[in-house]
Amino acid sequence: MRIDIIDTIAGLEAVRDNWDQVFMEDPDAQHFLSWIWLKNYLSRRRRWFILALRERDPEAPYVAFFPLRLITHLNEKTGLFYDEIIMAGNFAADYTGLIVRPDYEHHAIAGFASFLKHQNWTDLKLEYFSGPAGRREKMIEALQGPEVMFRDSSPKNSENIDNTICPIVPLPASFDDYLEQRMSSQTRQKLRRFLRKVEGDDIYRITMATPETIDRDMDILFNLWRIKWSARKGAERTERLIITTREMLMDSFHCGNLEVPVFWHGDQPLGALANIVDWQRKAILFYITGRDENWKTPSPGLILHGYCIRRAIEHGFKTYDFLRGNEPYKYMFGVEERRISCTLFRTRNGQNLHGVLNPRSIRFVYDQALDMYRNGARSKAEIAFNQVLQSAPGHTGAEFGLANLLFDRGKLTEALAAYKALVEQAPDPTPIHMRLGDTQLALHQYEQAAETFRRVGEIGPHLIQAHYKRGIALAASKRLAEAETVFAAIQEVHSDDPAALDYAAKARVALERIRMSAEAAARKTDVVPETLARWSRGRHQSWFGLSEQFRAFR
């Protein structure tokens, strides 16, 4: 067997038919592992990857898929970043896991576990992991070892709700059969009475969202949901959840996989549901609801769920799934329980396996180091740059960052050597040449600095900063005629760039002072050193674009 990696939307699109075939052959596959749901969800995410298993023949179809995602965290105590592998659908999918043809179950678990043990991570979270009985235990057996421990990580709920219990309703052939077989006599009578009242009284109605009404109906749903949950979850978290949940649900709606029924009393909405429709497995997945908490009877929740269950039976669906959580109200609908699990695997030393970053997180950590540098957290940036280099030896950007830190700390000789070494290996040496020239100026190596900035100016005639600094170096070397020529040439350059305009203005001042120097010589007043001193005092302010130059070395 072999494992391929799919980590682009184009790659995912290429295996759609194969994915759908495996999905339909796996009796435990759930909608959140369907191709269409994952494609929409992952299109909005980064650093995801899917393990795809097949026979060694490269033409053989895939027999299993395991969607995963990488997240990188900062350990505030050590200053080191570490990696966490999670299920690709986490934060939106009620069910996660893998899909596999039943006859390849053993091969899939062994292959995927072996792959993961060779990856660099500190935490591996199999959260809300679904599948047949024993799959979790097989994964634990395959993954644990001398370097890795595990524990159950089922979240604790302040309301004593167990989110590893998923109530579902197997749907019979008729709604009458459902009422008789699944509901208590009291609830059955109440639901029948309420449905007759709603459908026999013009003041009540149930609408289903259409392309014309979906925005209105989603507003109703989330306004009602917000009223109930904002105080408990906090306003900021509530709004964040609404944005991400609505985004996911709208993706499902545009694919024809979402129903949003709204229960009305006149023009007053009393409640709304968002039900994801799994056409492949003939299942309705109740995802979220909002209701008017002040309205008591008829019960919006009972009516909407009863209406949707009847509708599902009429359309030939097999299950009505209440998804995660054993909230008491779900049990009035005659549910059965499905179990899922949450398991955390963690390295025993609390660091990434193999002691380095996951290759997929190197660019992320490098970008974080740049932000730390830019925000003045130089010590943290140094740790991050070194961690990048440890994981990717020869990473030019990280070496450049460390060289600049040397300069910041006044270790000019070391910085000079670092810049010279980097110039030879960088694909675009221009930013490094600029820092090299700055270091030569700081070390009073004016002739060398003038030559360095001359080379930069030849490569990039538009780089006014390089021309200006060359003029400064020439002036400091007492090559005033050449400096005057350089500063005069800068005045002929036209640019809308604020930085370029700033250097052009400085060049005009330097030019005036050089031209004044001949007159001042008679009075033995040397204005050139003053110009250089003024530049030297302001050199750090002229580095405002440093972090952006770093980003060229990703």
Coordinates of C-alpha atoms in Angstrom, one line a residue:
M1 CA 0.0 0.0 0.0
R2 CA 1.1 3.6 -0.5
I3 CA -0.1 6.9 0.9
D4 CA -0.4 10.1 -1.3
I5 CA -0.9 13.6 0.1
I6 CA -3.7 15.8 -1.3
D7 CA -3.3 19.4 -0.1
T8 CA -4.8 21.6 -2.9
I9 CA -8.4 22.1 -4.0
A10 CA -7.3 21.1 -7.5
G11 CA -6.0 17.8 -6.1
L12 CA -9.2 17.3 -4.2
E13 CA -11.4 18.1 -7.2
A14 CA -9.4 15.5 -9.2
V15 CA -10.5 12.6 -6.9
R16 CA -14.2 13.5 -6.5
D17 CA -15.5 10.4 -8.2
N18 CA -13.1 8.1 -6.3
W19 CA -14.0 9.9 -3.0
D20 CA -17.7 9.5 -3.6
Q21 CA -17.3 5.8 -4.3
V22 CA -15.4 5.2 -1.1
F23 CA -17.9 7.3 0.8
M24 CA -20.8 5.2 -0.4
E25 CA -19.0 1.9 0.3
D26 CA -18.2 2.9 3.9
P27 CA -21.3 2.1 6.0
D28 CA -20.1 4.5 8.7
A29 CA -19.4 7.5 6.5
Q30 CA -21.0 10.7 7.6
H31 CA -21.9 13.9 5.7
F32 CA -19.1 15.9 7.3
L33 CA -16.7 13.5 5.5
S34 CA -18.4 13.9 2.2
W35 CA -16.5 15.4 -0.7
I36 CA -18.8 18.3 -1.2
W37 CA -18.9 19.4 2.5
L38 CA -15.1 19.1 2.9
K39 CA -14.4 20.8 -0.4
N40 CA -16.4 23.9 0.6
Y41 CA -15.0 23.9 4.1
L42 CA -11.4 23.4 3.2
S43 CA -11.6 26.0 0.5
R44 CA -11.7 28.6 3.3
R45 CA -8.9 27.0 5.4
R46 CA -5.1 26.7 5.3
R47 CA -2.6 24.0 6.0
W48 CA -4.9 21.1 5.5
F49 CA -3.9 17.8 4.0
I50 CA -5.6 14.6 3.2
L51 CA -3.9 11.2 3.5
A52 CA -5.1 9.0 0.5
L53 CA -4.4 5.3 0.6
R54 CA -4.2 2.9 -2.4
E55 CA -2.4 -0.1 -3.7
R56 CA 1.2 0.4 -4.8
D57 CA 0.1 0.6 -8.4
P58 CA -0.1 4.4 -9.1
E59 CA -3.1 3.8 -11.4
A60 CA -5.1 2.0 -8.6
P61 CA -8.0 3.9 -7.1
Y62 CA -7.8 5.2 -3.6
V63 CA -9.5 3.0 -0.9
A64 CA -9.3 5.4 2.1
F65 CA -9.1 9.1 2.9
F66 CA -8.1 10.7 6.1
P67 CA -8.6 14.6 6.2
L68 CA -6.4 16.5 8.6
R69 CA -5.3 20.0 9.4
L70 CA -2.2 21.5 11.0
I71 CA -2.3 24.3 13.7
T72 CA 0.8 25.9 15.2
H73 CA 0.9 27.3 18.7
L74 CA 3.5 29.4 20.7
N75 CA 4.6 28.0 24.1
E76 CA 4.8 31.3 26.0
K77 CA 7.1 29.7 28.7
T78 CA 9.8 28.5 26.3
G79 CA 9.2 30.8 23.3
L80 CA 9.1 27.8 21.0
F81 CA 6.4 27.0 18.5
Y82 CA 4.8 23.5 18.4
D83 CA 2.5 21.8 16.1
E84 CA -0.9 20.2 16.5
I85 CA -2.6 18.0 14.0
I86 CA -6.4 18.1 14.2
M87 CA -9.3 16.7 12.2
A88 CA -9.8 18.7 9.0
G89 CA -13.5 19.5 9.9
N90 CA -12.9 20.6 13.5
F91 CA -14.8 23.7 14.6
A92 CA -17.7 23.0 12.3
A93 CA -18.1 19.2 11.7
D94 CA -20.1 17.3 14.4
Y95 CA -18.5 14.1 13.1
T96 CA -14.9 13.6 11.9
G97 CA -12.6 10.7 11.1
L98 CA -11.8 8.8 8.0
I99 CA -13.6 7.0 5.2
V100 CA -12.5 3.6 4.0
R101 CA -13.7 0.6 2.0
P102 CA -14.6 -2.0 4.6
D103 CA -12.1 -4.6 3.3
Y104 CA -9.2 -2.1 3.7
E105 CA -10.0 -1.0 7.3
H106 CA -6.9 -2.7 8.8
H107 CA -4.6 -1.4 6.1
A108 CA -6.0 2.2 6.5
I109 CA -5.4 2.3 10.2
A110 CA -2.0 0.8 10.0
G111 CA -0.9 3.0 7.1
F112 CA -2.3 6.3 8.5
A113 CA -0.9 5.7 12.0
S114 CA 2.5 4.9 10.5
F115 CA 2.5 8.1 8.5
L116 CA 1.5 10.2 11.5
K117 CA 4.2 8.7 13.7
H118 CA 6.8 10.0 11.2
Q119 CA 5.3 13.5 11.2
N120 CA 6.5 16.3 13.5
W121 CA 3.8 17.2 16.1
T122 CA 3.3 17.6 19.8
D123 CA -0.5 17.0 19.9
L124 CA -2.7 14.9 17.7
K125 CA -6.4 15.4 18.4
L126 CA -9.0 12.9 17.2
E127 CA -11.9 15.0 18.3
Y128 CA -15.5 13.8 17.6
F129 CA -14.0 10.8 15.9
S130 CA -16.7 8.6 14.4
G131 CA -16.7 5.1 12.9
P132 CA -17.4 1.5 13.7
A133 CA -16.9 0.0 17.2
G134 CA -13.3 -0.6 17.8
R135 CA -11.8 1.9 15.3
R136 CA -10.7 4.2 18.1
E137 CA -9.0 1.4 20.0
K138 CA -7.2 0.3 16.9
M139 CA -5.9 3.8 16.3
I140 CA -4.8 4.1 19.9
E141 CA -2.9 0.8 19.7
A142 CA -1.2 1.9 16.5
L143 CA -0.2 5.4 17.7
Q144 CA 0.8 5.1 21.3
G145 CA 4.4 4.2 22.2
P146 CA 7.5 5.2 24.1
E147 CA 7.3 8.8 22.8
V148 CA 3.5 9.2 22.7
M149 CA 0.8 8.9 25.4
F150 CA -2.9 9.3 25.0
R151 CA -6.0 10.2 27.1
D152 CA -9.7 10.7 26.6
S153 CA -10.3 14.4 25.9
S154 CA -14.1 14.6 25.9
P155 CA -15.0 18.2 26.7
K156 CA -16.7 18.9 30.0
N157 CA -20.0 20.8 29.7
S158 CA -21.3 23.2 32.3
E159 CA -24.8 22.1 31.6
N160 CA -23.9 18.4 32.0
I161 CA -24.4 17.7 28.2
D162 CA -22.3 14.8 26.8
N163 CA -21.3 15.8 23.3
T164 CA -19.9 12.4 22.5
I165 CA -23.5 11.1 22.5
C166 CA -25.3 11.7 19.2
P167 CA -29.1 11.0 19.3
I168 CA -30.5 9.8 15.9
V169 CA -33.9 8.7 14.8
P170 CA -34.2 5.8 12.3
L171 CA -37.1 6.7 10.1
P172 CA -39.8 4.1 9.2
A173 CA -41.8 4.0 6.1
S174 CA -44.6 6.3 7.2
F175 CA -45.1 9.2 9.6
D176 CA -47.9 7.3 11.4
D177 CA -45.5 4.4 12.0
Y178 CA -42.9 6.9 13.4
L179 CA -45.5 8.4 15.8
E180 CA -46.6 4.9 17.0
Q181 CA -43.2 3.4 17.2
R182 CA -41.0 6.2 18.5
M183 CA -43.1 8.6 20.5
S184 CA -44.8 8.4 23.8
S185 CA -48.6 8.6 23.7
Q186 CA -48.6 12.0 25.3
T187 CA -46.0 13.5 23.0
R188 CA -47.6 11.8 20.0
Q189 CA -51.0 13.4 20.8
K190 CA -49.5 16.8 21.5
L191 CA -47.6 16.8 18.1
R192 CA -50.6 15.7 16.2
R193 CA -52.7 18.4 17.8
F194 CA -50.1 21.1 17.2
L195 CA -49.6 20.2 13.6
R196 CA -53.4 20.2 12.9
K197 CA -53.6 23.6 14.6
V198 CA -50.7 25.1 12.5
E199 CA -52.0 23.7 9.3
G200 CA -55.6 24.5 10.0
D201 CA -55.2 28.1 11.2
D202 CA -54.2 30.9 8.7
I203 CA -52.4 32.8 11.5
Y204 CA -49.7 30.1 11.6
R205 CA -47.5 28.9 8.8
I206 CA -44.2 27.2 8.1
T207 CA -42.0 28.5 5.3
M208 CA -38.9 26.8 3.7
A209 CA -36.0 29.1 2.7
T210 CA -35.6 29.9 -1.0
P211 CA -32.9 31.8 -2.8
E212 CA -35.0 34.9 -2.4
T213 CA -35.6 34.4 1.3
I214 CA -32.5 32.7 2.6
D215 CA -30.8 35.9 3.9
R216 CA -34.0 36.9 5.8
D217 CA -34.4 33.4 7.2
M218 CA -30.8 33.1 8.3
D219 CA -31.1 36.5 10.0
I220 CA -34.2 35.2 11.8
L221 CA -32.4 32.1 12.9
F222 CA -29.3 33.7 14.2
N223 CA -31.1 36.7 15.8
L224 CA -33.1 34.2 17.9
W225 CA -30.0 32.1 18.6
R226 CA -28.1 35.2 19.6
I227 CA -30.7 36.2 22.2
K228 CA -30.4 32.8 23.9
W229 CA -26.7 32.3 23.8
S230 CA -25.0 35.7 23.9
A231 CA -25.1 36.1 27.7
R232 CA -23.7 32.6 28.2
K233 CA -21.0 32.5 25.5
G234 CA -20.1 36.2 25.6
A235 CA -20.9 38.7 22.9
E236 CA -17.6 38.5 21.0
R237 CA -17.5 34.7 20.9
T238 CA -21.2 34.6 19.9
E239 CA -20.7 36.9 16.9
R240 CA -17.6 34.9 15.8
L241 CA -19.6 31.6 15.9
I242 CA -22.4 33.2 14.0
I243 CA -20.1 34.4 11.2
T244 CA -18.4 31.0 10.7
T245 CA -21.5 29.0 11.1
R246 CA -23.5 31.1 8.7
E247 CA -20.7 30.9 6.2
M248 CA -20.6 27.1 6.4
L249 CA -24.4 26.8 6.2
M250 CA -24.6 29.1 3.2
D251 CA -22.1 27.0 1.4
S252 CA -24.4 24.0 2.0
F253 CA -27.4 26.0 0.8
H254 CA -25.8 27.0 -2.4
C255 CA -25.0 23.3 -3.0
G256 CA -28.7 22.3 -2.4
N257 CA -27.8 20.7 0.9
L258 CA -29.6 22.9 3.4
E259 CA -33.2 23.4 4.5
V260 CA -34.2 26.3 6.7
P261 CA -37.8 26.0 7.9
V262 CA -39.3 29.0 9.8
F263 CA -42.4 28.8 12.0
W264 CA -44.5 32.0 11.9
H265 CA -47.4 33.5 13.9
G266 CA -48.6 36.1 11.5
D267 CA -45.5 38.2 10.7
Q268 CA -43.8 37.1 13.9
P269 CA -41.1 34.4 13.5
L270 CA -41.4 32.0 16.5
G271 CA -38.5 29.6 15.5
A272 CA -36.2 28.4 12.8
L273 CA -34.0 25.4 12.1
A274 CA -31.0 24.8 9.9
N275 CA -31.0 21.2 8.7
I276 CA -28.1 19.9 6.5
V277 CA -29.4 17.4 3.9
D278 CA -27.2 14.4 3.2
W279 CA -28.6 13.2 -0.1
Q280 CA -26.0 10.5 -0.5
R281 CA -26.8 8.7 2.8
K282 CA -30.5 9.9 2.9
A283 CA -30.0 11.6 6.3
I284 CA -31.3 14.9 7.7
L285 CA -28.7 16.5 10.1
F286 CA -30.2 19.0 12.5
Y287 CA -27.4 21.6 13.0
I288 CA -28.7 24.7 14.8
T289 CA -32.0 26.2 16.0
G290 CA -33.3 29.5 17.3
R291 CA -36.7 30.1 18.9
D292 CA -38.6 32.8 20.7
E293 CA -38.0 31.9 24.3
N294 CA -41.1 33.8 25.4
W295 CA -43.5 31.8 23.2
K296 CA -44.8 28.8 25.1
T297 CA -47.5 27.1 23.0
P298 CA -47.6 25.6 20.5
S299 CA -44.0 24.7 21.0
P300 CA -41.9 26.0 18.1
G301 CA -39.2 23.3 18.6
L302 CA -41.7 20.4 18.7
I303 CA -43.6 21.7 15.7
L304 CA -40.5 22.3 13.6
H305 CA -38.8 19.0 14.3
G306 CA -42.0 17.1 13.9
Y307 CA -42.7 18.8 10.6
C308 CA -39.2 18.1 9.3
I309 CA -39.3 14.5 10.4
R310 CA -42.6 14.0 8.5
R311 CA -41.1 15.7 5.5
A312 CA -38.0 13.6 5.6
I313 CA -40.1 10.4 5.7
E314 CA -42.2 11.5 2.8
H315 CA -39.0 12.1 0.8
G316 CA -37.6 8.7 1.6
F317 CA -34.9 9.7 4.1
K318 CA -33.5 7.0 6.4
T319 CA -32.4 9.0 9.5
Y320 CA -33.0 12.2 11.3
D321 CA -29.8 13.0 13.1
F322 CA -29.8 15.4 16.1
L323 CA -25.9 15.4 16.0
R324 CA -23.8 16.0 19.1
G325 CA -25.2 16.3 22.5
N326 CA -27.7 14.4 24.7
E327 CA -29.9 17.4 25.5
P328 CA -33.1 16.0 27.1
Y329 CA -35.5 17.5 24.5
K330 CA -34.1 15.3 21.8
Y331 CA -35.3 12.2 23.5
M332 CA -39.0 13.0 23.1
F333 CA -38.5 12.2 19.4
G334 CA -37.7 8.6 20.0
V335 CA -34.0 8.7 19.4
E336 CA -31.3 6.0 19.5
E337 CA -27.7 6.9 20.7
R338 CA -24.6 6.9 18.5
R339 CA -21.3 7.2 20.3
I340 CA -18.3 9.2 19.0
S341 CA -15.0 9.8 20.9
C342 CA -12.4 12.5 21.6
T343 CA -8.8 11.3 22.1
L344 CA -5.7 13.4 22.6
F345 CA -2.3 12.0 21.7
R346 CA 0.6 14.0 23.1
T347 CA 4.4 13.5 23.1
R348 CA 5.8 12.6 26.5
N349 CA 8.4 15.4 26.4
G350 CA 5.8 18.1 25.4
Q351 CA 7.8 18.9 22.2
N352 CA 7.4 18.0 18.5
L353 CA 8.3 14.5 17.5
H354 CA 11.8 14.5 16.0
G355 CA 12.5 17.8 17.7
V356 CA 11.7 20.1 14.7
L357 CA 8.8 22.0 13.2
N358 CA 6.4 20.3 10.9
P359 CA 7.5 21.3 7.3
R360 CA 4.0 22.8 6.8
S361 CA 4.5 25.2 9.7
I362 CA 7.9 26.6 8.8
R363 CA 6.5 29.5 6.7
F364 CA 3.9 30.2 9.4
V365 CA 6.6 30.4 12.2
Y366 CA 8.8 32.5 9.9
D367 CA 6.0 35.0 9.4
Q368 CA 5.4 35.1 13.1
A369 CA 9.1 35.8 13.7
L370 CA 8.9 38.7 11.3
D371 CA 5.9 40.1 13.1
M372 CA 7.7 39.8 16.4
Y373 CA 10.7 41.7 15.0
R374 CA 8.5 44.4 13.6
N375 CA 6.6 44.8 16.9
G376 CA 9.9 45.1 18.9
A377 CA 9.8 41.6 20.5
R378 CA 13.4 41.0 19.4
S379 CA 14.2 38.2 21.9
K380 CA 11.1 36.2 20.8
A381 CA 12.0 36.8 17.2
E382 CA 15.5 35.4 17.7
I383 CA 14.1 32.2 19.2
A384 CA 11.6 31.8 16.3
F385 CA 14.3 32.5 13.6
N386 CA 16.6 29.9 15.2
Q387 CA 13.7 27.4 15.3
V388 CA 13.1 27.9 11.6
L389 CA 16.8 27.4 10.9
Q390 CA 16.8 24.2 13.0
S391 CA 13.9 22.9 11.0
A392 CA 15.0 24.2 7.6
P393 CA 18.8 24.6 7.6
G394 CA 19.9 27.3 5.1
H395 CA 16.6 29.2 5.3
T396 CA 17.8 32.5 4.0
G397 CA 15.0 34.6 5.6
A398 CA 15.7 33.3 9.1
E399 CA 19.5 33.9 8.6
F400 CA 18.8 37.4 7.4
G401 CA 16.6 38.0 10.4
L402 CA 19.4 36.8 12.8
A403 CA 21.9 39.0 11.0
N404 CA 19.7 42.1 11.5
L405 CA 19.4 41.2 15.2
L406 CA 23.2 41.2 15.4
F407 CA 23.2 44.7 13.9
D408 CA 20.5 45.9 16.3
R409 CA 22.7 44.8 19.2
G410 CA 25.7 46.6 17.9
K411 CA 27.6 43.4 16.9
L412 CA 28.6 45.0 13.6
T413 CA 31.5 42.8 12.7
E414 CA 29.4 39.6 13.2
A415 CA 26.6 41.2 11.2
L416 CA 29.0 42.2 8.4
A417 CA 30.2 38.6 8.1
A418 CA 26.6 37.3 8.1
Y419 CA 25.5 39.6 5.4
K420 CA 28.5 38.8 3.2
A421 CA 27.7 35.1 3.5
L422 CA 24.0 35.6 2.7
V423 CA 24.7 37.7 -0.4
E424 CA 26.2 34.6 -2.0
Q425 CA 23.2 32.4 -1.5
A426 CA 20.1 34.6 -1.6
P427 CA 17.9 34.4 -4.8
D428 CA 17.4 38.1 -4.5
P429 CA 20.3 39.7 -2.8
T430 CA 19.1 43.3 -3.0
P431 CA 17.7 43.6 0.6
I432 CA 20.8 41.9 1.9
H433 CA 23.1 44.3 0.0
M434 CA 21.2 47.2 1.5
R435 CA 21.8 45.9 5.0
L436 CA 25.4 45.1 4.1
G437 CA 25.9 48.7 3.0
D438 CA 24.3 50.0 6.2
T439 CA 26.7 47.9 8.2
Q440 CA 29.7 49.1 6.2
L441 CA 28.6 52.7 6.9
A442 CA 28.3 52.0 10.6
L443 CA 31.8 50.6 10.6
H444 CA 33.1 53.7 8.7
Q445 CA 34.0 51.5 5.7
Y446 CA 32.8 54.3 3.4
E447 CA 34.6 53.2 0.2
Q448 CA 33.1 49.7 0.5
A449 CA 29.7 51.0 1.3
A450 CA 29.7 53.3 -1.7
E451 CA 30.5 50.3 -3.9
T452 CA 27.8 48.2 -2.3
F453 CA 25.1 50.8 -2.9
R454 CA 26.4 51.4 -6.4
R455 CA 25.7 47.7 -7.2
V456 CA 22.3 47.9 -5.7
G457 CA 21.5 51.1 -7.7
E458 CA 22.6 49.4 -11.0
I459 CA 20.3 46.4 -10.3
G460 CA 17.4 48.7 -9.2
P461 CA 17.6 52.2 -10.6
H462 CA 14.3 53.0 -8.9
L463 CA 15.7 52.3 -5.4
I464 CA 16.2 55.9 -4.3
Q465 CA 17.3 54.8 -0.9
A466 CA 20.4 53.0 -2.3
H467 CA 21.4 56.1 -4.4
Y468 CA 21.0 58.4 -1.4
K469 CA 23.1 56.2 0.8
R470 CA 25.7 55.8 -1.9
G471 CA 25.9 59.6 -1.9
I472 CA 26.3 59.7 1.9
A473 CA 29.2 57.1 1.6
L474 CA 30.9 59.1 -1.1
A475 CA 30.6 62.3 0.9
A476 CA 32.0 60.6 4.0
S477 CA 34.9 59.5 1.8
K478 CA 35.5 63.1 0.8
R479 CA 34.5 62.2 -2.8
L480 CA 32.3 65.3 -2.9
A481 CA 32.1 65.7 -6.7
E482 CA 30.8 62.2 -7.1
A483 CA 28.4 62.6 -4.2
E484 CA 27.1 65.8 -5.7
T485 CA 26.5 64.0 -9.0
V486 CA 24.6 61.2 -7.2
F487 CA 22.4 63.6 -5.2
A488 CA 21.7 65.7 -8.3
A489 CA 20.6 62.7 -10.3
I490 CA 18.1 61.8 -7.5
Q491 CA 16.3 65.0 -8.2
E492 CA 15.6 63.9 -11.7
V493 CA 13.7 60.8 -10.5
H494 CA 9.9 61.1 -10.4
S495 CA 8.0 58.8 -8.0
D496 CA 4.8 58.7 -6.0
D497 CA 6.3 56.5 -3.4
P498 CA 6.4 58.4 0.0
A499 CA 9.7 56.7 1.0
A500 CA 11.3 57.7 -2.3
L501 CA 10.1 61.3 -1.9
D502 CA 11.5 61.4 1.6
Y503 CA 14.9 60.3 0.4
A504 CA 14.8 62.7 -2.5
A505 CA 14.1 65.5 0.0
K506 CA 17.1 64.4 2.1
A507 CA 19.2 64.3 -1.1
R508 CA 18.3 67.9 -1.8
V509 CA 19.5 69.0 1.6
A510 CA 22.7 67.0 1.2
L511 CA 23.3 68.5 -2.2
E512 CA 22.8 72.1 -0.9
R513 CA 25.3 71.4 1.9
I514 CA 27.9 70.0 -0.5
R515 CA 27.6 73.0 -2.7
M516 CA 27.9 75.2 0.3
S517 CA 31.0 73.3 1.4
A518 CA 33.3 75.1 -1.1
E519 CA 32.2 78.5 0.4
A520 CA 32.5 77.1 3.9
A521 CA 36.0 75.8 3.3
A522 CA 37.3 79.3 3.3
R523 CA 35.9 79.7 6.7
K524 CA 37.2 76.2 7.7
T525 CA 33.6 75.0 8.4
D526 CA 33.1 71.4 7.4
V527 CA 29.3 70.7 6.8
V528 CA 29.8 67.2 5.3
P529 CA 30.5 65.4 8.6
E530 CA 27.4 67.1 10.0
T531 CA 25.3 65.6 7.2
L532 CA 26.7 62.2 7.9
A533 CA 26.1 62.5 11.6
R534 CA 22.5 63.5 11.0
W535 CA 22.0 60.4 8.8
S536 CA 23.7 58.2 11.4
R537 CA 21.3 59.4 14.1
G538 CA 18.3 58.7 11.9
R539 CA 19.4 55.4 10.4
H540 CA 17.1 53.2 12.5
Q541 CA 14.1 55.3 11.4
S542 CA 15.1 54.6 7.8
W543 CA 14.5 50.9 8.3
F544 CA 10.8 51.1 8.5
G545 CA 10.5 48.6 5.6
L546 CA 12.8 46.0 7.1
S547 CA 10.2 43.4 7.9
E548 CA 8.7 43.7 4.5
Q549 CA 12.1 43.0 3.0
F550 CA 12.4 39.9 5.2
R551 CA 9.2 38.6 3.7
A552 CA 10.9 38.2 0.3
F553 CA 12.8 35.2 1.8
R554 CA 9.8 33.0 2.7

